[in-house]
Every structure is written in C-alpha cells, then in structure tokens.
Amino acid sequence: MKLSQFRFRLPEELIVLEPPHKEFKNDDGTIDKVYHRDECRLMVVHRKSQTIDLFHRGPKGKETKRPILFRDLVDYFDESDVMLLNDTKVFPARLFGTKEKTDAQIEVFLLRELNEELRLWDVLVEPARKIRIGNKLFFNEEGPMVAEVIDNTTSRGRTLRFLYDCPHDEFKRELFSLGTTPLPRYIISQRETLPEDKENYQTIYARTEGAVTAPASGLHFSRELMKRMEIRGINFAFVTEHLGLGSFDNIEVEDLTKHKMTSEKMIVNAEACKTVNEARKSGHRICVVGVSTMRAAETAVGTDGLLKEYNGWTNKFIFPPYEFGLTDAFVVNFYPSESTMMMATAAFGGYDLIYHAYEVAVENRFHFGCFGDAMLIIDD
C-alpha cells in the first residue's frame, strides 16, 4: 500500500493533552483534577459485519444514548479469554544540562543504555548543532553528574559517557532523579510537564523498565477495570517490548514496503506463552492491547499459531495486507494521519473499514493521541 492512502484531515482540537478527568474548584480558587483512566470513549468495530458501535447496548441489545466507555470493555469478553499486554515501564528520559564554557541549555533525551560498566548511553540532543565530540555536559550544579560526548550517531544522536564513579544502581537512581517524564513532542510543545504525568504516562501494570514511550492503549486500564475482568475470569498475559521513538518517525517513502522500523528490545517469557497457548488451544479469544504488543506477538508467534518464547529485537512493521497469526481482538488508540500505528490498525481491521472508522471518529469528535479515546476491533 501507499503512504498517501493513510492521509486524513485531523482537526487539531481533537488531539488531547491529558487523560479523561474531572475538575473541582477549591475554596481558594485553585483547580484540582481527578483522573479517570477508563472513562475515555470506546468505539467498537466489528470485522465480519462491517459495522461500528458508538453507543452502549442495553440488556436486550437495544442501542442506548450512552456512549460506550473503555470500562465497558469487560462486557465484550468471556471467562478464559486472554488480554495480552505490554508491561514495559517508562523511565524519566528527558534531561536538561548545560554545555561547558558556554552554559548553553541542552536537552538530552535518553534512549537506551549501551554499556553498564562504562556508563555509555545512546541519546538524542537538542540543539544538536551545538554538541560535538569531546564536549562535556553538566546536569546538576550541586552534584557530580557530568557526561562527555564520545560519538555522533545520527544528526541528533550522540553517545554519552557519564563520568560518575559509584555502584550502577546508585548511578541510575541519580540519573533518573534528574529526568522528567518523556511526554511526546506534540504534548510538550503545547504545555509543561506536570507532576501527575509521572503516574498518568505509565500503565498501572508497568514493571519492566526500559521504555521512553508509553504503550498508550494500555493507559486506559484502571485497577478497578482489571479487577472486574479478573472476577469475570478473563486472564492476563504480559510480554515486554521497550518502546523507543521509532513509531513516531515520519515515513519518508510512498511505497510502504521500503520503510524500515527502528528495532526495539522485546521479551516473551514462558508464563505468557502458557497462558496464551492454553486459551488458544481451548478456543478462547486472545485480545492484544496496543500496537507494540501486536508487534511483539506477531514476532514471536509460530507457524502453528502458538506463542513462542523470545528474547531479542524486533523491527516488524505491520501494514495492510497482513496475515495475523495469533490475534482475535485488538484494542488500540486513534492516531495521526500517516502513522505506523494507524497502519497496524488497518491491517487488522481491514483498510476500508478502519479508514471509515477514522472518518466516523472525527465526525463524532473522538479524541486522538496517547491520552485520547480507544477502539476495540472484534471478529464478529
């Protein structure tokens, strides 16, 4: 398929900068916000019938006037079905330092640790034109955190060696204490990073540190919703894919077969395989939550349709047409025009149906982006 086939008009006001919340005015005039992860809207897309549901259905299946909310997700699954989730944990990757001699402020975005012993990190710097090999950056006037640029990797990419002599755990704690939540550029260009972003931009089941981008479709799950699913008998399985910034890279070729995704580290353990494969063999559904989870699942699935243990890297790029090996249902957010995430959604739901679903979403003022609304694609 062609890049231009995934182009649509997205009004800027539909891109939201915070999760669903209610505001309360205090006596002193200040505003408090109470966030409700699972109260975003949910569009339900039916692959076989080629229909779209926006409103909740009552006991007799009659459509009501209440929009479907994400917390209604539990109603679409049965006992022994499985939710497959990405348990990667976002670390505070955005730091601000000063360049030696000039005191110019430099943003340093940590991507991944290259060498634990040598304290080497792969980073992005901004403004890149000011940072050359041999430059030193200072991150805390009152502390010893200093880094030296030892290599140029891309136009904005650098390799830093942190000059900090202490046990590795202490170094990581100190480094991360200087960082802030790595919100996407489209958010920080519109507002400052808030203290509550540390919690909001993290799934409640995150446990394996290594991501600089949150698996956004999982941000909607609340503890209450997961408990309700547990009571219903729905099972959870977790894979790990450490999201980088590759999903946000602009695609620069019209022919999608020529686009190369950035590789990301992923792990599928024996426990996840057991949970998923038992459900698969007994005829229960596997619902994959988010594009990163889908990429991991499709990387690790065997020709027999069963999930295999895997510890390595994936650069899988999913776009139509694509034959899926594992998934029965898909939970995903609404994403910008020409994005790899929209393409993966269209691969699963079918290009025509998903493109129409996006038109319906815009017409009905659904919210886009990591804190926006969600779509459930089911095979009925």
mmCIF file of C-alpha atoms in Angstrom:
data_model
loop_
_atom_site.group_PDB
_atom_site.id
_atom_site.type_symbol
_atom_site.label_atom_id
_atom_site.label_comp_id
_atom_site.label_asym_id
_atom_site.label_seq_id
_atom_site.Cartn_x
_atom_site.Cartn_y
_atom_site.Cartn_z
ATOM 1 C CA MET A 1 0.000 0.000 0.000
ATOM 2 C CA LYS A 2 0.932 3.661 -0.347
ATOM 3 C CA LEU A 3 1.613 6.219 2.355
ATOM 4 C CA SER A 4 -0.916 8.636 0.880
ATOM 5 C CA GLN A 5 -3.710 6.119 1.432
ATOM 6 C CA PHE A 6 -3.415 6.769 5.187
ATOM 7 C CA ARG A 7 -3.831 10.526 4.947
ATOM 8 C CA PHE A 8 -6.870 12.160 6.525
ATOM 9 C CA ARG A 9 -7.774 15.529 7.999
ATOM 10 C CA LEU A 10 -7.466 15.638 11.780
ATOM 11 C CA PRO A 11 -8.708 18.823 13.477
ATOM 12 C CA GLU A 12 -6.074 19.969 15.963
ATOM 13 C CA GLU A 13 -8.608 20.336 18.766
ATOM 14 C CA LEU A 14 -9.248 16.569 18.730
ATOM 15 C CA ILE A 15 -5.665 15.859 19.862
ATOM 16 C CA VAL A 16 -5.901 15.859 23.659
ATOM 17 C CA LEU A 17 -3.069 16.631 26.052
ATOM 18 C CA GLU A 18 -4.335 14.943 29.244
ATOM 19 C CA PRO A 19 -6.249 11.791 30.223
ATOM 20 C CA PRO A 20 -10.006 11.959 30.956
ATOM 21 C CA HIS A 21 -10.575 13.903 34.159
ATOM 22 C CA LYS A 22 -12.991 15.963 36.196
ATOM 23 C CA GLU A 23 -12.088 19.372 37.584
ATOM 24 C CA PHE A 24 -13.007 20.662 41.033
ATOM 25 C CA LYS A 25 -12.641 24.267 42.129
ATOM 26 C CA ASN A 26 -11.257 24.732 45.632
ATOM 27 C CA ASP A 27 -12.257 27.472 48.055
ATOM 28 C CA ASP A 28 -9.046 29.349 47.276
ATOM 29 C CA GLY A 29 -9.816 29.332 43.555
ATOM 30 C CA THR A 30 -7.294 26.670 42.595
ATOM 31 C CA ILE A 31 -8.343 23.731 40.431
ATOM 32 C CA ASP A 32 -7.883 20.077 41.338
ATOM 33 C CA LYS A 33 -8.156 17.351 38.726
ATOM 34 C CA VAL A 34 -9.279 13.791 39.324
ATOM 35 C CA TYR A 35 -8.216 11.470 36.508
ATOM 36 C CA HIS A 36 -10.303 8.502 35.361
ATOM 37 C CA ARG A 37 -8.277 6.303 33.007
ATOM 38 C CA ASP A 38 -11.134 4.048 31.981
ATOM 39 C CA GLU A 39 -13.663 6.761 31.136
ATOM 40 C CA CYS A 40 -12.450 7.577 27.667
ATOM 41 C CA ARG A 41 -14.818 6.655 24.838
ATOM 42 C CA LEU A 42 -14.582 3.283 23.134
ATOM 43 C CA MET A 43 -15.526 2.665 19.517
ATOM 44 C CA VAL A 44 -16.340 -0.982 18.786
ATOM 45 C CA VAL A 45 -15.588 -2.119 15.241
ATOM 46 C CA HIS A 46 -16.989 -5.452 14.015
ATOM 47 C CA ARG A 47 -14.871 -7.030 11.282
ATOM 48 C CA LYS A 48 -17.324 -9.593 9.915
ATOM 49 C CA SER A 49 -20.467 -7.481 9.925
ATOM 50 C CA GLN A 50 -18.505 -4.360 8.901
ATOM 51 C CA THR A 51 -20.385 -2.307 11.481
ATOM 52 C CA ILE A 52 -19.377 0.278 14.061
ATOM 53 C CA ASP A 53 -20.881 0.791 17.525
ATOM 54 C CA LEU A 54 -20.606 4.123 19.340
ATOM 55 C CA PHE A 55 -23.339 3.696 21.930
ATOM 56 C CA HIS A 56 -23.875 1.204 24.718
ATOM 57 C CA ARG A 57 -26.468 -1.508 24.216
ATOM 58 C CA GLY A 58 -28.991 -2.404 26.882
ATOM 59 C CA PRO A 59 -29.914 -5.876 28.185
ATOM 60 C CA LYS A 60 -31.948 -6.703 25.059
ATOM 61 C CA GLY A 61 -29.300 -5.432 22.681
ATOM 62 C CA LYS A 62 -31.113 -2.169 22.018
ATOM 63 C CA GLU A 63 -28.819 0.792 21.475
ATOM 64 C CA THR A 64 -28.965 3.448 24.211
ATOM 65 C CA LYS A 65 -27.858 7.081 24.151
ATOM 66 C CA ARG A 66 -24.897 6.419 26.459
ATOM 67 C CA PRO A 67 -21.528 6.351 24.682
ATOM 68 C CA ILE A 68 -19.519 3.166 25.119
ATOM 69 C CA LEU A 69 -16.733 3.842 27.605
ATOM 70 C CA PHE A 70 -13.469 1.993 27.973
ATOM 71 C CA ARG A 71 -14.646 0.478 31.253
ATOM 72 C CA ASP A 72 -17.309 -1.368 29.195
ATOM 73 C CA LEU A 73 -14.521 -3.413 27.601
ATOM 74 C CA VAL A 74 -15.200 -6.175 30.124
ATOM 75 C CA ASP A 75 -18.621 -6.778 28.576
ATOM 76 C CA TYR A 76 -17.105 -7.936 25.276
ATOM 77 C CA PHE A 77 -15.119 -10.866 26.694
ATOM 78 C CA ASP A 78 -15.838 -14.125 28.460
ATOM 79 C CA GLU A 79 -14.274 -16.385 31.047
ATOM 80 C CA SER A 80 -10.850 -17.741 30.000
ATOM 81 C CA ASP A 81 -10.355 -15.159 27.259
ATOM 82 C CA VAL A 82 -6.924 -13.506 27.480
ATOM 83 C CA MET A 83 -5.789 -9.887 27.460
ATOM 84 C CA LEU A 84 -2.225 -9.695 26.121
ATOM 85 C CA LEU A 85 -0.475 -6.583 27.461
ATOM 86 C CA ASN A 86 2.934 -4.902 27.225
ATOM 87 C CA ASP A 87 4.415 -4.467 30.721
ATOM 88 C CA THR A 88 7.269 -2.161 29.720
ATOM 89 C CA LYS A 89 7.918 0.687 32.164
ATOM 90 C CA VAL A 90 8.699 4.237 31.073
ATOM 91 C CA PHE A 91 11.736 5.835 32.716
ATOM 92 C CA PRO A 92 12.308 9.621 33.092
ATOM 93 C CA ALA A 93 14.236 10.004 29.868
ATOM 94 C CA ARG A 94 14.196 13.775 29.272
ATOM 95 C CA LEU A 95 17.057 15.652 30.959
ATOM 96 C CA PHE A 96 18.324 19.206 30.695
ATOM 97 C CA GLY A 97 22.005 20.026 31.012
ATOM 98 C CA THR A 98 24.381 22.863 30.316
ATOM 99 C CA LYS A 99 27.307 22.805 27.947
ATOM 100 C CA GLU A 100 30.732 23.536 29.425
ATOM 101 C CA LYS A 101 32.132 27.039 28.890
ATOM 102 C CA THR A 102 29.067 28.418 27.050
ATOM 103 C CA ASP A 103 26.425 27.383 29.622
ATOM 104 C CA ALA A 104 24.011 26.782 26.724
ATOM 105 C CA GLN A 105 20.999 24.724 27.811
ATOM 106 C CA ILE A 106 20.866 21.343 26.076
ATOM 107 C CA GLU A 107 18.037 18.843 26.122
ATOM 108 C CA VAL A 108 19.261 15.272 26.395
ATOM 109 C CA PHE A 109 16.780 12.502 25.646
ATOM 110 C CA LEU A 110 17.983 9.136 26.921
ATOM 111 C CA LEU A 111 17.185 6.268 24.534
ATOM 112 C CA ARG A 112 18.957 3.245 25.988
ATOM 113 C CA GLU A 113 21.979 2.210 27.995
ATOM 114 C CA LEU A 114 24.706 0.782 25.757
ATOM 115 C CA ASN A 115 27.245 -0.343 28.352
ATOM 116 C CA GLU A 116 26.530 -0.600 32.071
ATOM 117 C CA GLU A 117 30.167 -0.723 33.191
ATOM 118 C CA LEU A 118 31.324 2.213 31.048
ATOM 119 C CA ARG A 119 28.134 4.259 31.659
ATOM 120 C CA LEU A 120 27.529 4.637 27.924
ATOM 121 C CA TRP A 121 24.136 5.831 26.714
ATOM 122 C CA ASP A 122 22.547 6.330 23.312
ATOM 123 C CA VAL A 123 20.830 9.742 23.401
ATOM 124 C CA LEU A 124 19.285 12.497 21.304
ATOM 125 C CA VAL A 125 20.373 16.096 21.886
ATOM 126 C CA GLU A 126 18.715 19.397 21.071
ATOM 127 C CA PRO A 127 20.001 21.741 19.692
ATOM 128 C CA ALA A 128 22.279 19.177 18.066
ATOM 129 C CA ARG A 129 24.417 21.687 16.150
ATOM 130 C CA LYS A 130 25.988 22.832 19.428
ATOM 131 C CA ILE A 131 27.078 19.395 20.620
ATOM 132 C CA ARG A 132 30.257 17.845 19.263
ATOM 133 C CA ILE A 133 32.585 15.027 20.221
ATOM 134 C CA GLY A 134 34.612 15.990 23.272
ATOM 135 C CA ASN A 135 32.029 18.404 24.697
ATOM 136 C CA LYS A 136 31.025 17.959 28.325
ATOM 137 C CA LEU A 137 27.538 18.452 29.725
ATOM 138 C CA PHE A 138 26.709 19.246 33.352
ATOM 139 C CA PHE A 139 23.335 18.156 34.713
ATOM 140 C CA ASN A 140 23.312 19.322 38.297
ATOM 141 C CA GLU A 141 25.150 22.340 39.625
ATOM 142 C CA GLU A 142 25.140 20.866 43.117
ATOM 143 C CA GLY A 143 26.017 17.307 42.116
ATOM 144 C CA PRO A 144 28.658 15.342 40.262
ATOM 145 C CA MET A 145 26.631 14.235 37.213
ATOM 146 C CA VAL A 146 28.724 15.043 34.131
ATOM 147 C CA ALA A 147 28.707 13.469 30.664
ATOM 148 C CA GLU A 148 31.160 13.565 27.781
ATOM 149 C CA VAL A 149 30.176 13.256 24.120
ATOM 150 C CA ILE A 150 32.220 10.435 22.608
ATOM 151 C CA ASP A 151 30.441 9.797 19.292
ATOM 152 C CA ASN A 152 27.991 11.190 16.743
ATOM 153 C CA THR A 153 25.474 8.549 15.680
ATOM 154 C CA THR A 154 22.889 10.495 13.643
ATOM 155 C CA SER A 155 22.111 14.158 13.006
ATOM 156 C CA ARG A 156 20.657 14.422 16.505
ATOM 157 C CA GLY A 157 22.045 11.222 18.002
ATOM 158 C CA ARG A 158 25.051 11.091 20.280
ATOM 159 C CA THR A 159 26.786 8.572 22.527
ATOM 160 C CA LEU A 160 27.423 9.941 26.024
ATOM 161 C CA ARG A 161 29.757 8.575 28.663
ATOM 162 C CA PHE A 162 28.625 9.588 32.124
ATOM 163 C CA LEU A 163 31.512 10.377 34.434
ATOM 164 C CA TYR A 164 30.070 9.147 37.690
ATOM 165 C CA ASP A 165 32.049 6.759 39.879
ATOM 166 C CA CYS A 166 29.690 4.734 42.055
ATOM 167 C CA PRO A 167 27.739 1.448 42.002
ATOM 168 C CA HIS A 168 25.487 1.146 38.971
ATOM 169 C CA ASP A 169 22.221 1.169 40.943
ATOM 170 C CA GLU A 170 23.198 4.427 42.612
ATOM 171 C CA PHE A 171 24.169 5.934 39.256
ATOM 172 C CA LYS A 172 20.799 5.012 37.729
ATOM 173 C CA ARG A 173 18.891 6.467 40.700
ATOM 174 C CA GLU A 174 20.844 9.725 40.462
ATOM 175 C CA LEU A 175 20.467 9.924 36.693
ATOM 176 C CA PHE A 176 16.742 9.261 36.726
ATOM 177 C CA SER A 177 16.207 11.719 39.586
ATOM 178 C CA LEU A 178 17.360 14.438 37.185
ATOM 179 C CA GLY A 179 14.975 13.378 34.415
ATOM 180 C CA THR A 180 11.365 14.203 33.626
ATOM 181 C CA THR A 181 8.527 12.203 32.085
ATOM 182 C CA PRO A 182 9.207 11.810 28.339
ATOM 183 C CA LEU A 183 5.868 13.024 27.036
ATOM 184 C CA PRO A 184 5.521 13.060 23.235
ATOM 185 C CA ARG A 185 6.637 16.189 21.414
ATOM 186 C CA TYR A 186 3.107 17.105 20.385
ATOM 187 C CA ILE A 187 2.219 17.425 24.081
ATOM 188 C CA ILE A 188 5.263 19.266 25.421
ATOM 189 C CA SER A 189 5.001 21.735 22.552
ATOM 190 C CA GLN A 190 1.611 22.729 23.998
ATOM 191 C CA ARG A 191 2.110 22.513 27.771
ATOM 192 C CA GLU A 192 4.644 21.959 30.532
ATOM 193 C CA THR A 193 5.299 18.559 32.056
ATOM 194 C CA LEU A 194 3.139 18.171 35.179
ATOM 195 C CA PRO A 195 3.899 16.200 38.368
ATOM 196 C CA GLU A 196 0.892 13.967 37.684
ATOM 197 C CA ASP A 197 2.331 12.985 34.290
ATOM 198 C CA LYS A 198 4.706 10.613 36.076
ATOM 199 C CA GLU A 199 1.707 8.456 37.001
ATOM 200 C CA ASN A 200 -0.578 9.244 34.068
ATOM 201 C CA TYR A 201 2.019 8.361 31.429
ATOM 202 C CA GLN A 202 2.533 4.881 32.835
ATOM 203 C CA THR A 203 0.332 1.808 32.663
ATOM 204 C CA ILE A 204 -0.802 0.521 36.049
ATOM 205 C CA TYR A 205 0.785 -2.861 35.274
ATOM 206 C CA ALA A 206 4.203 -1.496 34.162
ATOM 207 C CA ARG A 207 7.033 -3.481 35.745
ATOM 208 C CA THR A 208 9.978 -3.893 33.345
ATOM 209 C CA GLU A 209 11.899 -0.648 32.962
ATOM 210 C CA GLY A 210 13.194 0.325 29.548
ATOM 211 C CA ALA A 211 10.698 2.390 27.507
ATOM 212 C CA VAL A 212 10.859 6.041 26.519
ATOM 213 C CA THR A 213 7.320 5.948 25.117
ATOM 214 C CA ALA A 214 4.315 4.532 26.946
ATOM 215 C CA PRO A 215 2.258 1.730 25.359
ATOM 216 C CA ALA A 216 -0.608 4.157 25.029
ATOM 217 C CA SER A 217 -3.505 1.755 24.517
ATOM 218 C CA GLY A 218 -2.742 0.263 27.928
ATOM 219 C CA LEU A 219 -3.011 3.634 29.674
ATOM 220 C CA HIS A 220 -6.810 3.248 29.775
ATOM 221 C CA PHE A 221 -6.756 0.230 32.092
ATOM 222 C CA SER A 222 -7.628 1.076 35.689
ATOM 223 C CA ARG A 223 -7.218 -1.174 38.709
ATOM 224 C CA GLU A 224 -10.993 -1.314 39.008
ATOM 225 C CA LEU A 225 -11.432 -2.461 35.407
ATOM 226 C CA MET A 226 -8.744 -5.132 35.722
ATOM 227 C CA LYS A 227 -10.362 -6.376 38.923
ATOM 228 C CA ARG A 228 -13.737 -6.655 37.185
ATOM 229 C CA MET A 229 -12.071 -8.608 34.388
ATOM 230 C CA GLU A 230 -10.417 -10.873 36.911
ATOM 231 C CA ILE A 231 -13.768 -11.540 38.605
ATOM 232 C CA ARG A 232 -15.266 -12.437 35.218
ATOM 233 C CA GLY A 233 -12.474 -14.956 34.706
ATOM 234 C CA ILE A 234 -10.589 -13.076 31.997
ATOM 235 C CA ASN A 235 -6.871 -13.840 32.157
ATOM 236 C CA PHE A 236 -3.897 -11.546 31.634
ATOM 237 C CA ALA A 237 -0.617 -12.312 29.922
ATOM 238 C CA PHE A 238 2.332 -9.931 29.668
ATOM 239 C CA VAL A 239 5.056 -9.502 27.097
ATOM 240 C CA THR A 240 7.717 -6.805 27.143
ATOM 241 C CA GLU A 241 8.595 -4.506 24.277
ATOM 242 C CA HIS A 242 10.625 -1.446 25.201
ATOM 243 C CA LEU A 243 9.197 1.320 23.060
ATOM 244 C CA GLY A 244 11.582 3.838 21.555
ATOM 245 C CA LEU A 245 10.737 6.766 19.298
ATOM 246 C CA GLY A 246 10.634 4.760 16.071
ATOM 247 C CA SER A 247 6.844 4.647 15.897
ATOM 248 C CA PHE A 248 6.833 8.453 15.699
ATOM 249 C CA ASP A 249 9.373 8.657 12.854
ATOM 250 C CA ASN A 250 7.967 10.236 9.732
ATOM 251 C CA ILE A 251 7.624 7.779 6.874
ATOM 252 C CA GLU A 252 9.587 9.274 4.004
ATOM 253 C CA VAL A 253 8.672 6.818 1.247
ATOM 254 C CA GLU A 254 5.402 6.417 -0.622
ATOM 255 C CA ASP A 255 5.901 2.667 -1.020
ATOM 256 C CA LEU A 256 5.396 1.238 2.485
ATOM 257 C CA THR A 257 7.400 -1.881 1.703
ATOM 258 C CA LYS A 258 10.517 0.317 1.671
ATOM 259 C CA HIS A 259 10.027 1.777 5.157
ATOM 260 C CA LYS A 260 12.246 0.331 7.905
ATOM 261 C CA MET A 261 11.133 0.401 11.532
ATOM 262 C CA THR A 262 13.637 1.058 14.307
ATOM 263 C CA SER A 263 14.392 -2.139 16.243
ATOM 264 C CA GLU A 264 13.088 -2.477 19.795
ATOM 265 C CA LYS A 265 14.050 -4.917 22.529
ATOM 266 C CA MET A 266 11.354 -7.472 23.354
ATOM 267 C CA ILE A 267 10.867 -10.451 25.654
ATOM 268 C CA VAL A 268 8.189 -13.144 25.626
ATOM 269 C CA ASN A 269 8.548 -15.473 28.598
ATOM 270 C CA ALA A 270 7.282 -18.987 29.274
ATOM 271 C CA GLU A 271 4.470 -17.794 31.539
ATOM 272 C CA ALA A 272 2.946 -15.621 28.796
ATOM 273 C CA CYS A 273 3.240 -18.470 26.302
ATOM 274 C CA LYS A 274 1.478 -20.875 28.669
ATOM 275 C CA THR A 275 -1.444 -18.513 29.334
ATOM 276 C CA VAL A 276 -1.942 -17.558 25.694
ATOM 277 C CA ASN A 277 -1.474 -21.025 24.217
ATOM 278 C CA GLU A 278 -3.818 -22.738 26.679
ATOM 279 C CA ALA A 279 -6.526 -20.249 25.751
ATOM 280 C CA ARG A 280 -5.765 -20.668 22.069
ATOM 281 C CA LYS A 281 -5.983 -24.452 22.190
ATOM 282 C CA SER A 282 -9.277 -24.370 24.101
ATOM 283 C CA GLY A 283 -10.932 -21.992 21.647
ATOM 284 C CA HIS A 284 -10.869 -18.834 23.742
ATOM 285 C CA ARG A 285 -10.050 -15.402 22.372
ATOM 286 C CA ILE A 286 -6.756 -13.535 22.537
ATOM 287 C CA CYS A 287 -7.146 -9.759 22.704
ATOM 288 C CA VAL A 288 -3.943 -7.848 22.015
ATOM 289 C CA VAL A 289 -3.720 -4.414 23.632
ATOM 290 C CA GLY A 290 -1.731 -1.872 21.644
ATOM 291 C CA VAL A 291 0.458 -1.820 18.559
ATOM 292 C CA SER A 292 3.691 -2.589 20.429
ATOM 293 C CA THR A 293 2.102 -5.707 21.947
ATOM 294 C CA MET A 294 0.888 -6.703 18.500
ATOM 295 C CA ARG A 295 4.378 -6.306 17.042
ATOM 296 C CA ALA A 296 5.810 -8.468 19.819
ATOM 297 C CA ALA A 297 3.106 -11.121 19.432
ATOM 298 C CA GLU A 298 3.489 -11.303 15.675
ATOM 299 C CA THR A 299 7.263 -11.531 16.029
ATOM 300 C CA ALA A 300 7.031 -14.449 18.456
ATOM 301 C CA VAL A 301 4.101 -16.425 17.039
ATOM 302 C CA GLY A 302 4.932 -19.707 15.315
ATOM 303 C CA THR A 303 3.506 -21.161 12.120
ATOM 304 C CA ASP A 304 1.251 -23.306 14.327
ATOM 305 C CA GLY A 305 -0.467 -20.187 15.679
ATOM 306 C CA LEU A 306 1.071 -20.570 19.146
ATOM 307 C CA LEU A 307 3.217 -18.056 21.005
ATOM 308 C CA LYS A 308 6.898 -18.938 21.411
ATOM 309 C CA GLU A 309 9.439 -17.747 23.990
ATOM 310 C CA TYR A 310 11.575 -14.949 22.599
ATOM 311 C CA ASN A 311 14.345 -12.687 23.881
ATOM 312 C CA GLY A 312 15.759 -10.367 21.267
ATOM 313 C CA TRP A 313 14.816 -7.495 18.969
ATOM 314 C CA THR A 314 12.001 -6.748 16.564
ATOM 315 C CA ASN A 315 11.655 -4.273 13.720
ATOM 316 C CA LYS A 316 8.359 -5.683 12.492
ATOM 317 C CA PHE A 317 6.303 -3.191 10.518
ATOM 318 C CA ILE A 318 2.640 -4.183 10.249
ATOM 319 C CA PHE A 319 0.592 -2.661 7.437
ATOM 320 C CA PRO A 320 -2.074 -3.968 5.032
ATOM 321 C CA PRO A 321 -2.246 -6.579 3.693
ATOM 322 C CA TYR A 322 -1.004 -8.682 6.599
ATOM 323 C CA GLU A 323 -1.951 -12.171 7.769
ATOM 324 C CA PHE A 324 -2.105 -12.319 11.560
ATOM 325 C CA GLY A 325 -1.067 -15.488 13.325
ATOM 326 C CA LEU A 326 -2.442 -15.084 16.829
ATOM 327 C CA THR A 327 -4.945 -12.337 17.469
ATOM 328 C CA ASP A 328 -8.763 -12.454 17.724
ATOM 329 C CA ALA A 329 -9.364 -8.913 19.001
ATOM 330 C CA PHE A 330 -7.385 -5.679 19.126
ATOM 331 C CA VAL A 331 -7.521 -2.653 21.434
ATOM 332 C CA VAL A 332 -5.830 0.427 20.027
ATOM 333 C CA ASN A 333 -5.937 4.228 20.232
ATOM 334 C CA PHE A 334 -6.722 6.715 17.470
ATOM 335 C CA TYR A 335 -3.552 8.035 15.886
ATOM 336 C CA PRO A 336 -2.483 10.794 13.479
ATOM 337 C CA SER A 337 -2.566 10.664 9.710
ATOM 338 C CA GLU A 338 0.114 8.525 8.028
ATOM 339 C CA SER A 339 1.247 6.966 11.320
ATOM 340 C CA THR A 340 2.574 3.410 11.612
ATOM 341 C CA MET A 341 0.032 2.823 14.398
ATOM 342 C CA MET A 342 -2.889 3.658 12.122
ATOM 343 C CA MET A 343 -1.427 1.281 9.534
ATOM 344 C CA ALA A 344 -1.246 -1.607 12.015
ATOM 345 C CA THR A 345 -4.870 -0.914 12.970
ATOM 346 C CA ALA A 346 -5.922 -1.030 9.324
ATOM 347 C CA ALA A 347 -4.001 -4.267 8.807
ATOM 348 C CA PHE A 348 -6.089 -5.975 11.477
ATOM 349 C CA GLY A 349 -9.462 -4.377 10.886
ATOM 350 C CA GLY A 350 -9.256 -4.040 7.122
ATOM 351 C CA TYR A 351 -8.253 -0.862 5.323
ATOM 352 C CA ASP A 352 -11.690 0.278 4.126
ATOM 353 C CA LEU A 353 -13.425 -0.389 7.443
ATOM 354 C CA ILE A 354 -10.741 1.305 9.543
ATOM 355 C CA TYR A 355 -10.446 4.319 7.268
ATOM 356 C CA HIS A 356 -14.220 4.699 7.576
ATOM 357 C CA ALA A 357 -13.930 4.260 11.375
ATOM 358 C CA TYR A 358 -11.443 7.140 11.465
ATOM 359 C CA GLU A 359 -13.866 9.309 9.478
ATOM 360 C CA VAL A 360 -16.620 8.403 11.964
ATOM 361 C CA ALA A 361 -14.262 9.212 14.859
ATOM 362 C CA VAL A 362 -13.535 12.690 13.510
ATOM 363 C CA GLU A 363 -17.209 13.326 12.753
ATOM 364 C CA ASN A 364 -18.191 12.291 16.307
ATOM 365 C CA ARG A 365 -15.377 14.260 17.975
ATOM 366 C CA PHE A 366 -13.404 11.301 19.301
ATOM 367 C CA HIS A 367 -10.102 12.223 20.908
ATOM 368 C CA PHE A 368 -6.778 11.282 19.340
ATOM 369 C CA GLY A 369 -3.311 10.619 20.745
ATOM 370 C CA CYS A 370 -1.884 8.725 23.707
ATOM 371 C CA PHE A 371 -4.428 10.232 26.129
ATOM 372 C CA GLY A 372 -7.300 10.012 23.659
ATOM 373 C CA ASP A 373 -10.110 7.559 23.043
ATOM 374 C CA ALA A 374 -9.815 3.909 22.053
ATOM 375 C CA MET A 375 -11.051 1.401 19.501
ATOM 376 C CA LEU A 376 -11.904 -2.265 20.021
ATOM 377 C CA ILE A 377 -11.833 -4.403 16.884
ATOM 378 C CA ILE A 378 -13.571 -7.750 17.308
ATOM 379 C CA ASP A 379 -14.099 -10.626 14.922
ATOM 380 C CA ASP A 380 -17.881 -10.744 14.641
#
